[in-house]
GROMACS .gro file of C-alpha atoms in nm:
model
  470
    1MET     CA    1  -2.941   2.852  -1.233
    2ARG     CA    2  -2.613   2.796  -1.050
    3LEU     CA    3  -2.786   2.872  -0.719
    4LEU     CA    4  -2.993   2.554  -0.765
    5SER     CA    5  -2.705   2.337  -0.883
    6GLY     CA    6  -2.629   2.201  -0.534
    7LEU     CA    7  -2.817   1.923  -0.362
    8ARG     CA    8  -2.878   2.129  -0.046
    9PRO     CA    9  -3.070   2.419  -0.212
   10ARG     CA   10  -3.269   2.174  -0.422
   11LEU     CA   11  -3.368   1.972  -0.115
   12ILE     CA   12  -3.465   2.288   0.073
   13LEU     CA   13  -3.666   2.412  -0.224
   14ALA     CA   14  -3.841   2.077  -0.264
   15PHE     CA   15  -3.930   2.054   0.107
   16ALA     CA   16  -4.046   2.417   0.116
   17ALA     CA   17  -4.254   2.373  -0.199
   18MET     CA   18  -4.417   2.058  -0.061
   19ALA     CA   19  -4.492   2.230   0.271
   20ILE     CA   20  -4.633   2.540   0.101
   21ILE     CA   21  -4.845   2.335  -0.138
   22GLY     CA   22  -4.975   2.125   0.152
   23ALA     CA   23  -5.050   2.431   0.363
   24ALA     CA   24  -5.219   2.605   0.070
   25ALA     CA   25  -5.427   2.296  -0.004
   26ALA     CA   26  -5.528   2.264   0.361
   27ALA     CA   27  -5.611   2.636   0.383
   28GLY     CA   28  -5.810   2.618   0.060
   29ALA     CA   29  -6.003   2.312   0.174
   30SER     CA   30  -6.076   2.473   0.510
   31TYR     CA   31  -6.190   2.791   0.340
   32VAL     CA   32  -6.425   2.612   0.103
   33SER     CA   33  -6.567   2.397   0.384
   34ALA     CA   34  -6.622   2.695   0.616
   35ARG     CA   35  -6.771   2.906   0.335
   36ASN     CA   36  -7.018   2.636   0.242
   37ALA     CA   37  -7.109   2.585   0.607
   38ILE     CA   38  -7.174   2.957   0.662
   39LEU     CA   39  -7.380   2.996   0.348
   40LYS     CA   40  -7.575   2.677   0.411
   41SER     CA   41  -7.655   2.792   0.764
   42VAL     CA   42  -7.789   3.127   0.644
   43GLN     CA   43  -7.970   2.967   0.353
   44ASP     CA   44  -8.141   2.699   0.567
   45ALA     CA   45  -8.235   2.954   0.832
   46ALA     CA   46  -8.391   3.190   0.576
   47MET     CA   47  -8.586   2.912   0.405
   48ASP     CA   48  -8.708   2.763   0.733
   49GLN     CA   49  -8.811   3.102   0.863
   50LEU     CA   50  -9.006   3.184   0.547
   51LYS     CA   51  -9.184   2.849   0.552
   52ASP     CA   52  -9.269   2.884   0.922
   53ARG     CA   53  -9.406   3.238   0.880
   54VAL     CA   54  -9.617   3.139   0.578
   55GLY     CA   55  -9.744   2.831   0.757
   56ALA     CA   56  -9.831   3.038   1.067
   57TYR     CA   57 -10.059   3.277   0.874
   58ASP     CA   58 -10.414   3.189   0.998
   59ARG     CA   59 -10.642   3.443   0.831
   60PRO     CA   60 -10.852   3.350   0.527
   61LEU     CA   61 -10.679   3.401   0.191
   62SER     CA   62 -10.904   3.370  -0.112
   63THR     CA   63 -10.789   3.263  -0.457
   64PRO     CA   64 -10.740   3.492  -0.631
   65PRO     CA   65 -10.657   3.720  -0.335
   66THR     CA   66 -10.752   4.081  -0.306
   67GLN     CA   67 -10.499   4.358  -0.276
   68ASP     CA   68 -10.574   4.397   0.092
   69GLN     CA   69 -10.530   4.026   0.155
   70LEU     CA   70 -10.189   4.029  -0.021
   71ASN     CA   71 -10.084   4.335   0.179
   72ASP     CA   72 -10.195   4.178   0.504
   73PHE     CA   73 -10.031   3.846   0.416
   74ALA     CA   74  -9.698   4.006   0.326
   75GLY     CA   75  -9.704   4.231   0.632
   76SER     CA   76  -9.772   3.939   0.867
   77LEU     CA   77  -9.450   3.771   0.759
   78ARG     CA   78  -9.239   4.048   0.920
   79LEU     CA   79  -8.967   3.979   0.664
   80ASN     CA   80  -8.815   4.162   0.371
   81ALA     CA   81  -9.065   3.981   0.153
   82VAL     CA   82  -9.328   4.048  -0.113
   83ALA     CA   83  -9.642   3.847  -0.195
   84VAL     CA   84  -9.738   3.802  -0.563
   85HIS     CA   85 -10.038   3.662  -0.752
   86GLY     CA   86 -10.018   3.701  -1.126
   87ASN     CA   87  -9.978   4.072  -1.195
   88LEU     CA   88 -10.092   4.162  -0.843
   89ARG     CA   89  -9.833   4.219  -0.572
   90SER     CA   90  -9.831   4.349  -0.215
   91VAL     CA   91  -9.745   4.711  -0.161
   92ASN     CA   92  -9.483   4.629   0.100
   93GLY     CA   93  -9.163   4.435   0.038
   94PRO     CA   94  -8.884   4.464  -0.222
   95ASP     CA   95  -8.938   4.537  -0.590
   96LEU     CA   96  -8.999   4.228  -0.800
   97THR     CA   97  -8.731   4.337  -1.049
   98ARG     CA   98  -8.467   4.254  -0.789
   99PHE     CA   99  -8.556   3.886  -0.815
  100SER     CA  100  -8.408   3.692  -1.102
  101THR     CA  101  -8.631   3.574  -1.385
  102GLU     CA  102  -8.486   3.225  -1.349
  103LEU     CA  103  -8.592   3.203  -0.983
  104ARG     CA  104  -8.947   3.326  -1.055
  105ARG     CA  105  -8.984   3.083  -1.344
  106THR     CA  106  -8.872   2.792  -1.125
  107VAL     CA  107  -9.102   2.886  -0.837
  108ALA     CA  108  -9.400   2.920  -1.073
  109GLY     CA  109  -9.346   2.571  -1.212
  110ASP     CA  110  -9.284   2.383  -0.886
  111ILE     CA  111  -9.442   2.338  -0.543
  112ARG     CA  112  -9.110   2.334  -0.354
  113ILE     CA  113  -8.923   2.624  -0.200
  114GLN     CA  114  -8.637   2.759  -0.415
  115PHE     CA  115  -8.335   2.977  -0.349
  116GLN     CA  116  -8.060   3.157  -0.542
  117ARG     CA  117  -7.750   3.354  -0.438
  118LEU     CA  118  -7.659   3.661  -0.641
  119ASP     CA  119  -7.388   3.927  -0.628
  120ARG     CA  120  -7.526   4.280  -0.648
  121ASP     CA  121  -7.360   4.618  -0.641
  122THR     CA  122  -7.473   4.651  -0.280
  123GLY     CA  123  -7.326   4.312  -0.194
  124PRO     CA  124  -7.423   3.945  -0.210
  125GLU     CA  125  -7.778   3.846  -0.123
  126LEU     CA  126  -7.991   3.536  -0.085
  127GLN     CA  127  -8.320   3.520  -0.277
  128VAL     CA  128  -8.584   3.269  -0.162
  129GLY     CA  129  -8.907   3.190  -0.346
  130LEU     CA  130  -9.196   2.990  -0.199
  131PRO     CA  131  -9.527   2.893  -0.368
  132VAL     CA  132  -9.827   2.905  -0.132
  133LEU     CA  133 -10.008   2.569  -0.151
  134ALA     CA  134 -10.375   2.485  -0.140
  135ARG     CA  135 -10.545   2.149  -0.089
  136GLN     CA  136 -10.729   1.965  -0.360
  137PRO     CA  137 -11.048   1.769  -0.283
  138ASP     CA  138 -10.842   1.452  -0.248
  139GLY     CA  139 -10.611   1.623   0.004
  140SER     CA  140 -10.305   1.651  -0.222
  141PRO     CA  141 -10.121   1.985  -0.233
  142ARG     CA  142 -10.138   2.213  -0.535
  143ALA     CA  143 -10.003   2.560  -0.620
  144SER     CA  144 -10.252   2.832  -0.534
  145GLY     CA  145 -10.086   3.086  -0.765
  146ILE     CA  146  -9.973   3.299  -0.469
  147GLU     CA  147  -9.595   3.326  -0.441
  148VAL     CA  148  -9.378   3.479  -0.170
  149TYR     CA  149  -9.026   3.608  -0.236
  150SER     CA  150  -8.783   3.721   0.037
  151LEU     CA  151  -8.442   3.888   0.026
  152THR     CA  152  -8.166   3.829   0.282
  153SER     CA  153  -7.842   4.028   0.272
  154LEU     CA  154  -7.523   3.820   0.287
  155VAL     CA  155  -7.284   4.113   0.343
  156GLN     CA  156  -7.200   4.013   0.699
  157GLN     CA  157  -7.148   3.652   0.600
  158GLN     CA  158  -6.927   3.759   0.309
  159GLN     CA  159  -6.717   3.969   0.545
  160ALA     CA  160  -6.684   3.669   0.776
  161ILE     CA  161  -6.582   3.453   0.479
  162ASP     CA  162  -6.326   3.712   0.368
  163GLU     CA  163  -6.179   3.725   0.717
  164LEU     CA  164  -6.164   3.348   0.719
  165ALA     CA  165  -5.984   3.345   0.385
  166LYS     CA  166  -5.737   3.607   0.507
  167SER     CA  167  -5.666   3.406   0.821
  168ALA     CA  168  -5.623   3.088   0.620
  169TRP     CA  169  -5.366   3.244   0.387
  170GLN     CA  170  -5.187   3.407   0.679
  171MET     CA  171  -5.155   3.068   0.843
  172ALA     CA  172  -5.027   2.925   0.516
  173ALA     CA  173  -4.767   3.205   0.497
  174LEU     CA  174  -4.657   3.130   0.854
  175VAL     CA  175  -4.586   2.773   0.745
  176LEU     CA  176  -4.305   2.893   0.514
  177PRO     CA  177  -4.044   2.959   0.790
  178LEU     CA  178  -4.139   2.632   0.955
  179ALA     CA  179  -4.106   2.453   0.622
  180ALA     CA  180  -3.766   2.612   0.563
  181ALA     CA  181  -3.650   2.506   0.910
  182LEU     CA  182  -3.772   2.150   0.855
  183ALA     CA  183  -3.610   2.148   0.510
  184LEU     CA  184  -3.278   2.265   0.656
  185LEU     CA  185  -3.294   1.995   0.922
  186ALA     CA  186  -3.385   1.724   0.671
  187ALA     CA  187  -3.119   1.841   0.423
  188ARG     CA  188  -2.860   1.840   0.700
  189GLN     CA  189  -2.950   1.485   0.799
  190VAL     CA  190  -2.931   1.370   0.437
  191LEU     CA  191  -2.627   1.570   0.329
  192ARG     CA  192  -2.406   1.503   0.632
  193PRO     CA  193  -2.324   1.143   0.528
  194VAL     CA  194  -2.307   1.252   0.163
  195ARG     CA  195  -2.046   1.514   0.251
  196ALA     CA  196  -1.855   1.260   0.454
  197LEU     CA  197  -1.861   1.023   0.157
  198ASN     CA  198  -1.743   1.301  -0.073
  199THR     CA  199  -1.454   1.387   0.160
  200ALA     CA  200  -1.358   1.022   0.197
  201ALA     CA  201  -1.374   0.969  -0.180
  202ALA     CA  202  -1.149   1.272  -0.233
  203GLN     CA  203  -0.901   1.135   0.021
  204LEU     CA  204  -0.917   0.797  -0.150
  205GLY     CA  205  -0.842   0.966  -0.482
  206GLU     CA  206  -0.541   1.138  -0.324
  207GLY     CA  207  -0.394   0.803  -0.228
  208ARG     CA  208  -0.518   0.758   0.130
  209LEU     CA  209  -0.638   0.403   0.080
  210ASP     CA  210  -0.688   0.343   0.452
  211VAL     CA  211  -0.977   0.591   0.479
  212ARG     CA  212  -1.298   0.443   0.620
  213LEU     CA  213  -1.633   0.576   0.738
  214PRO     CA  214  -1.844   0.465   1.037
  215ALA     CA  215  -2.163   0.293   0.922
  216LYS     CA  216  -2.460   0.403   1.135
  217GLY     CA  217  -2.815   0.280   1.107
  218SER     CA  218  -2.965   0.046   0.850
  219ASP     CA  219  -3.098   0.280   0.584
  220GLU     CA  220  -2.981   0.324   0.224
  221LEU     CA  221  -2.708   0.572   0.323
  222ALA     CA  222  -2.568   0.323   0.574
  223GLU     CA  223  -2.564   0.060   0.299
  224LEU     CA  224  -2.382   0.306   0.073
  225VAL     CA  225  -2.121   0.371   0.344
  226THR     CA  226  -2.072  -0.004   0.390
  227THR     CA  227  -2.029  -0.049   0.016
  228PHE     CA  228  -1.776   0.237   0.010
  229ASN     CA  229  -1.578   0.082   0.297
  230ASN     CA  230  -1.574  -0.259   0.125
  231THR     CA  231  -1.464  -0.099  -0.202
  232ALA     CA  232  -1.189   0.099  -0.028
  233ALA     CA  233  -1.066  -0.212   0.153
  234GLU     CA  234  -1.056  -0.414  -0.168
  235LEU     CA  235  -0.882  -0.128  -0.348
  236GLU     CA  236  -0.626  -0.099  -0.069
  237ARG     CA  237  -0.558  -0.472  -0.087
  238THR     CA  238  -0.526  -0.473  -0.467
  239VAL     CA  239  -0.306  -0.162  -0.479
  240GLY     CA  240  -0.092  -0.303  -0.200
  241GLU     CA  241  -0.037  -0.621  -0.399
  242LEU     CA  242   0.040  -0.424  -0.715
  243ARG     CA  243   0.285  -0.201  -0.531
  244ALA     CA  244   0.456  -0.501  -0.380
  245MET     CA  245   0.479  -0.665  -0.720
  246GLU     CA  246   0.609  -0.341  -0.875
  247ALA     CA  247   0.867  -0.301  -0.600
  248ASP     CA  248   0.979  -0.662  -0.649
  249ALA     CA  249   1.005  -0.609  -1.024
  250ARG     CA  250   1.208  -0.289  -0.982
  251ARG     CA  251   1.432  -0.453  -0.727
  252PHE     CA  252   1.483  -0.748  -0.960
  253VAL     CA  253   1.572  -0.523  -1.255
  254ALA     CA  254   1.809  -0.317  -1.042
  255ASP     CA  255   1.976  -0.625  -0.893
  256VAL     CA  256   2.014  -0.795  -1.230
  257SER     CA  257   2.146  -0.477  -1.389
  258HIS     CA  258   2.406  -0.427  -1.118
  259GLU     CA  259   2.507  -0.793  -1.129
  260LEU     CA  260   2.555  -0.773  -1.506
  261ARG     CA  261   2.784  -0.470  -1.492
  262THR     CA  262   3.090  -0.666  -1.371
  263PRO     CA  263   3.079  -0.947  -1.632
  264LEU     CA  264   2.993  -0.691  -1.900
  265ALA     CA  265   3.300  -0.487  -1.808
  266ALA     CA  266   3.512  -0.799  -1.857
  267MET     CA  267   3.335  -0.879  -2.184
  268ASN     CA  268   3.391  -0.524  -2.309
  269ALA     CA  269   3.760  -0.557  -2.237
  270VAL     CA  270   3.772  -0.883  -2.434
  271THR     CA  271   3.572  -0.739  -2.726
  272ASP     CA  272   3.805  -0.437  -2.740
  273VAL     CA  273   4.094  -0.678  -2.789
  274LEU     CA  274   3.900  -0.870  -3.050
  275ASP     CA  275   3.819  -0.545  -3.235
  276GLU     CA  276   4.187  -0.453  -3.243
  277ASP     CA  277   4.290  -0.797  -3.374
  278ALA     CA  278   3.993  -0.851  -3.605
  279GLU     CA  279   4.197  -0.772  -3.916
  280ALA     CA  280   4.440  -1.052  -3.834
  281LEU     CA  281   4.171  -1.311  -3.777
  282PRO     CA  282   4.024  -1.540  -4.039
  283PRO     CA  283   3.722  -1.385  -4.218
  284ASP     CA  284   3.459  -1.599  -4.046
  285THR     CA  285   3.618  -1.548  -3.707
  286ALA     CA  286   3.645  -1.170  -3.770
  287VAL     CA  287   3.271  -1.149  -3.853
  288ALA     CA  288   3.187  -1.343  -3.536
  289ALA     CA  289   3.417  -1.124  -3.329
  290ARG     CA  290   3.258  -0.803  -3.462
  291LEU     CA  291   2.908  -0.949  -3.399
  292VAL     CA  292   2.997  -1.036  -3.040
  293SER     CA  293   3.149  -0.691  -2.992
  294GLY     CA  294   2.839  -0.512  -3.125
  295GLU     CA  295   2.599  -0.719  -2.917
  296THR     CA  296   2.812  -0.668  -2.609
  297ARG     CA  297   2.805  -0.292  -2.655
  298ARG     CA  298   2.429  -0.302  -2.707
  299LEU     CA  299   2.383  -0.510  -2.394
  300THR     CA  300   2.605  -0.268  -2.204
  301ARG     CA  301   2.389   0.028  -2.313
  302LEU     CA  302   2.074  -0.159  -2.212
  303VAL     CA  303   2.215  -0.237  -1.868
  304GLN     CA  304   2.326   0.125  -1.824
  305ASP     CA  305   1.977   0.245  -1.917
  306LEU     CA  306   1.815  -0.004  -1.678
  307VAL     CA  307   2.043   0.112  -1.397
  308GLU     CA  308   1.952   0.475  -1.471
  309ILE     CA  309   1.580   0.397  -1.479
  310SER     CA  310   1.604   0.203  -1.152
  311ARG     CA  311   1.759   0.511  -0.987
  312PHE     CA  312   1.462   0.721  -1.095
  313ASP     CA  313   1.218   0.456  -0.974
  314ALA     CA  314   1.392   0.434  -0.637
  315GLY     CA  315   1.399   0.816  -0.601
  316ARG     CA  316   1.780   0.821  -0.583
  317ALA     CA  317   1.846   1.025  -0.897
  318GLU     CA  318   2.078   1.312  -0.795
  319LEU     CA  319   2.078   1.651  -0.960
  320VAL     CA  320   2.411   1.839  -0.957
  321LEU     CA  321   2.344   2.188  -1.087
  322ASP     CA  322   2.581   2.445  -1.221
  323GLU     CA  323   2.540   2.743  -1.450
  324TRP     CA  324   2.626   2.667  -1.812
  325ASP     CA  325   2.608   2.830  -2.149
  326LEU     CA  326   2.363   2.588  -2.310
  327ALA     CA  327   2.499   2.642  -2.662
  328THR     CA  328   2.843   2.526  -2.550
  329ALA     CA  329   2.704   2.230  -2.354
  330ILE     CA  330   2.492   2.114  -2.648
  331ARG     CA  331   2.778   2.144  -2.899
  332ASP     CA  332   3.003   1.942  -2.669
  333SER     CA  333   2.739   1.667  -2.655
  334LEU     CA  334   2.708   1.661  -3.034
  335ASP     CA  335   3.085   1.666  -3.088
  336ALA     CA  336   3.142   1.385  -2.837
  337ARG     CA  337   2.931   1.156  -3.056
  338GLY     CA  338   3.076   1.266  -3.386
  339TRP     CA  339   2.773   1.464  -3.497
  340ARG     CA  340   2.916   1.755  -3.693
  341GLU     CA  341   2.725   2.042  -3.844
  342GLY     CA  342   2.672   1.997  -4.218
  343GLU     CA  343   2.412   1.868  -4.457
  344ASP     CA  344   2.289   1.603  -4.214
  345LEU     CA  345   2.292   1.822  -3.904
  346VAL     CA  346   2.178   2.186  -3.896
  347THR     CA  347   2.217   2.377  -3.568
  348ASP     CA  348   2.097   2.715  -3.447
  349LEU     CA  349   2.260   2.759  -3.107
  350PRO     CA  350   2.292   3.126  -3.006
  351GLU     CA  351   2.554   3.202  -2.744
  352GLY     CA  352   2.473   3.351  -2.406
  353VAL     CA  353   2.170   3.141  -2.315
  354LEU     CA  354   2.244   3.051  -1.954
  355ALA     CA  355   2.071   2.803  -1.726
  356ARG     CA  356   2.154   2.602  -1.417
  357VAL     CA  357   2.159   2.239  -1.531
  358ASP     CA  358   2.318   1.909  -1.453
  359ARG     CA  359   2.570   1.881  -1.736
  360ARG     CA  360   2.573   1.500  -1.742
  361ARG     CA  361   2.194   1.473  -1.751
  362LEU     CA  362   2.164   1.744  -2.018
  363ASP     CA  363   2.415   1.544  -2.223
  364LEU     CA  364   2.193   1.235  -2.191
  365ILE     CA  365   1.888   1.433  -2.304
  366VAL     CA  366   2.065   1.577  -2.611
  367ALA     CA  367   2.218   1.240  -2.701
  368ASN     CA  368   1.883   1.060  -2.680
  369LEU     CA  369   1.683   1.323  -2.875
  370VAL     CA  370   1.938   1.372  -3.154
  371GLY     CA  371   2.026   1.002  -3.167
  372ASN     CA  372   1.657   0.914  -3.192
  373ALA     CA  373   1.621   1.163  -3.483
  374PHE     CA  374   1.911   1.005  -3.673
  375ARG     CA  375   1.798   0.645  -3.605
  376HIS     CA  376   1.427   0.678  -3.679
  377GLY     CA  377   1.408   0.997  -3.886
  378ALA     CA  378   1.597   1.128  -4.186
  379ALA     CA  379   1.845   1.407  -4.257
  380PRO     CA  380   1.867   1.690  -4.215
  381VAL     CA  381   1.823   1.692  -3.838
  382GLU     CA  382   1.769   2.046  -3.706
  383VAL     CA  383   1.870   2.147  -3.352
  384ARG     CA  384   1.747   2.491  -3.242
  385LEU     CA  385   1.795   2.666  -2.908
  386ARG     CA  386   1.562   2.947  -2.804
  387ALA     CA  387   1.532   3.164  -2.492
  388GLY     CA  388   1.198   3.299  -2.372
  389GLY     CA  389   1.051   3.480  -2.076
  390ASP     CA  390   0.967   3.164  -1.882
  391GLY     CA  391   1.264   2.948  -1.980
  392VAL     CA  392   1.459   2.799  -2.268
  393THR     CA  393   1.355   2.550  -2.537
  394LEU     CA  394   1.561   2.306  -2.741
  395GLU     CA  395   1.391   2.177  -3.055
  396VAL     CA  396   1.514   1.865  -3.235
  397GLU     CA  397   1.337   1.811  -3.567
  398ASP     CA  398   1.401   1.553  -3.839
  399HIS     CA  399   1.264   1.503  -4.190
  400GLY     CA  400   1.175   1.137  -4.171
  401PRO     CA  401   0.846   0.947  -4.174
  402GLY     CA  402   0.726   1.116  -3.853
  403ILE     CA  403   0.548   0.947  -3.564
  404ASP     CA  404   0.252   0.717  -3.607
  405PRO     CA  405  -0.057   0.877  -3.443
  406GLU     CA  406  -0.118   0.552  -3.252
  407ILE     CA  407   0.236   0.558  -3.109
  408LEU     CA  408   0.253   0.934  -3.040
  409PRO     CA  409   0.072   0.920  -2.700
  410HIS     CA  410   0.311   0.644  -2.589
  411VAL     CA  411   0.636   0.767  -2.741
  412PHE     CA  412   0.788   0.835  -2.395
  413ASP     CA  413   0.673   0.504  -2.247
  414ARG     CA  414   0.942   0.254  -2.161
  415PHE     CA  415   1.038   0.001  -2.429
  416THR     CA  416   0.825   0.176  -2.692
  417LYS     CA  417   0.956   0.108  -3.043
  418ALA     CA  418   0.883   0.331  -3.341
  419ASP     CA  419   0.851   0.019  -3.556
  420THR     CA  420   0.656  -0.239  -3.359
  421ALA     CA  421   0.729  -0.499  -3.628
  422ARG     CA  422   1.095  -0.503  -3.527
  423ALA     CA  423   1.163  -0.720  -3.224
  424ARG     CA  424   1.519  -0.586  -3.203
  425SER     CA  425   1.671  -0.249  -3.276
  426GLU     CA  426   1.987  -0.062  -3.195
  427GLY     CA  427   1.813   0.132  -2.917
  428SER     CA  428   1.694  -0.008  -2.587
  429GLY     CA  429   1.352   0.155  -2.600
  430LEU     CA  430   1.439   0.345  -2.282
  431GLY     CA  431   1.617   0.649  -2.427
  432LEU     CA  432   1.317   0.883  -2.455
  433ALA     CA  433   1.185   0.771  -2.116
  434ILE     CA  434   1.523   0.852  -1.956
  435ALA     CA  435   1.534   1.188  -2.137
  436LEU     CA  436   1.189   1.280  -2.005
  437GLU     CA  437   1.280   1.179  -1.648
  438ASN     CA  438   1.594   1.396  -1.664
  439ALA     CA  439   1.395   1.690  -1.801
  440ARG     CA  440   1.141   1.661  -1.520
  441LEU     CA  441   1.422   1.635  -1.267
  442HIS     CA  442   1.530   1.983  -1.388
  443GLY     CA  443   1.173   2.113  -1.351
  444GLY     CA  444   1.113   2.098  -1.726
  445ASP     CA  445   0.938   1.876  -1.977
  446ILE     CA  446   0.966   1.721  -2.324
  447THR     CA  447   0.687   1.707  -2.581
  448ALA     CA  448   0.667   1.522  -2.911
  449ALA     CA  449   0.473   1.607  -3.227
  450ASP     CA  450   0.437   1.492  -3.584
  451THR     CA  451   0.501   1.783  -3.822
  452GLY     CA  452   0.373   1.611  -4.135
  453HIS     CA  453   0.725   1.589  -4.276
  454GLY     CA  454   0.903   1.445  -3.974
  455ALA     CA  455   0.906   1.439  -3.595
  456ARG     CA  456   0.973   1.726  -3.356
  457PHE     CA  457   1.081   1.694  -2.993
  458VAL     CA  458   1.085   2.006  -2.776
  459LEU     CA  459   1.278   2.024  -2.447
  460ARG     CA  460   1.167   2.302  -2.211
  461LEU     CA  461   1.383   2.404  -1.915
  462PRO     CA  462   1.353   2.695  -1.671
  463HIS     CA  463   1.620   2.966  -1.676
  464ARG     CA  464   1.701   2.894  -1.314
  465THR     CA  465   1.641   2.590  -1.099
  466GLU     CA  466   1.737   2.530  -0.742
  467GLY     CA  467   1.997   2.265  -0.677
  468GLY     CA  468   1.919   1.954  -0.481
  469THR     CA  469   1.848   1.584  -0.512
  470ARG     CA  470   1.544   1.379  -0.577
   0.00000   0.00000   0.00000
């Protein structure tokens, strides 16, 4: 069935089938017409000849005739014929048993000449029956009771018909190559623009929005090409506008983020002083100072995340690789944030698992995955490192409420919040997106899953990656 799955073989098959059916129908019609013409010619000739010979007999013929009269009458016909009157028949001519009962019954009950074609063991033959007429006193014809039956062999005509049939089917068979050639030509004419459309559509899907096709003619395919060109042009215009808007938005975010870094640095310096002197301040002022300090730190993290995301968007994220023992690198990341192994944090970090990684970016990945587990999950948080044949995996699993199935497909999208009811949270909503970008920069990936008793994030990295920048 796969051989007929393409449009080309189906078109060829359809054209060939139509041509063969047409040729077979034409050959069949020609055969039937020629056969009828041949048989009618022989049949008319035999009937006319019998009538002429009977009409030309000029010797007296009594009713009922004598045996000698019947013999003389039949002999004068000079045909393969027999004369019959009741149970009396001429001595010459074919046996009456060769004539069908149906023909004899019809001839006996009518005054017109009759015929019948039969197939015998010796071949097909034509049987003709003619009643000899006499005149009534009023001049009208009547049956005299004398009947003449003649036999004509149709073997030669049947051979001619068979040869005709053979020739007709041979001509029909010769049509097949011609039909295939015509089908190939027609399929080529139809499929050429279809293939061009398919190629152009594939190029359009690959991002070549400037692809166009020449519209030739005024048929349906030309209209389809024109529609495709209009669609491609509109798509190019729309995508161009969207890209321009996206570039403007990224540029705006990057510019704003960079502009905020300087005042935020000054604000962080001020809040550090306020944190140190908070104990000496009045209670209300101390609460306000701590609030300002916390919000400043949160804003600083958001700006840092936006700057990092803008680097990825601009394609300027650099990857500085070096070979590290991943267990050591992961422990350093955990220790730097005060996450110690105990009841809340369970680690399984075997030594000797080496990989070429960017230490700073690996630190960001670990910090985001473990921090996300502590913020949105529940203790204990398990961190497991495994080495396999195709790379290494780092699993971070918590025992919290898990991930909502509706949020799971979007958990790595930017600004996705685990609790959509909260307009604000400690995180920026960019942590997991940044972690995924860093993993992909290493040639790896991060997947998320709901375990039924918490959430599990799995980082996969190759054993070795080539250094470079993106």
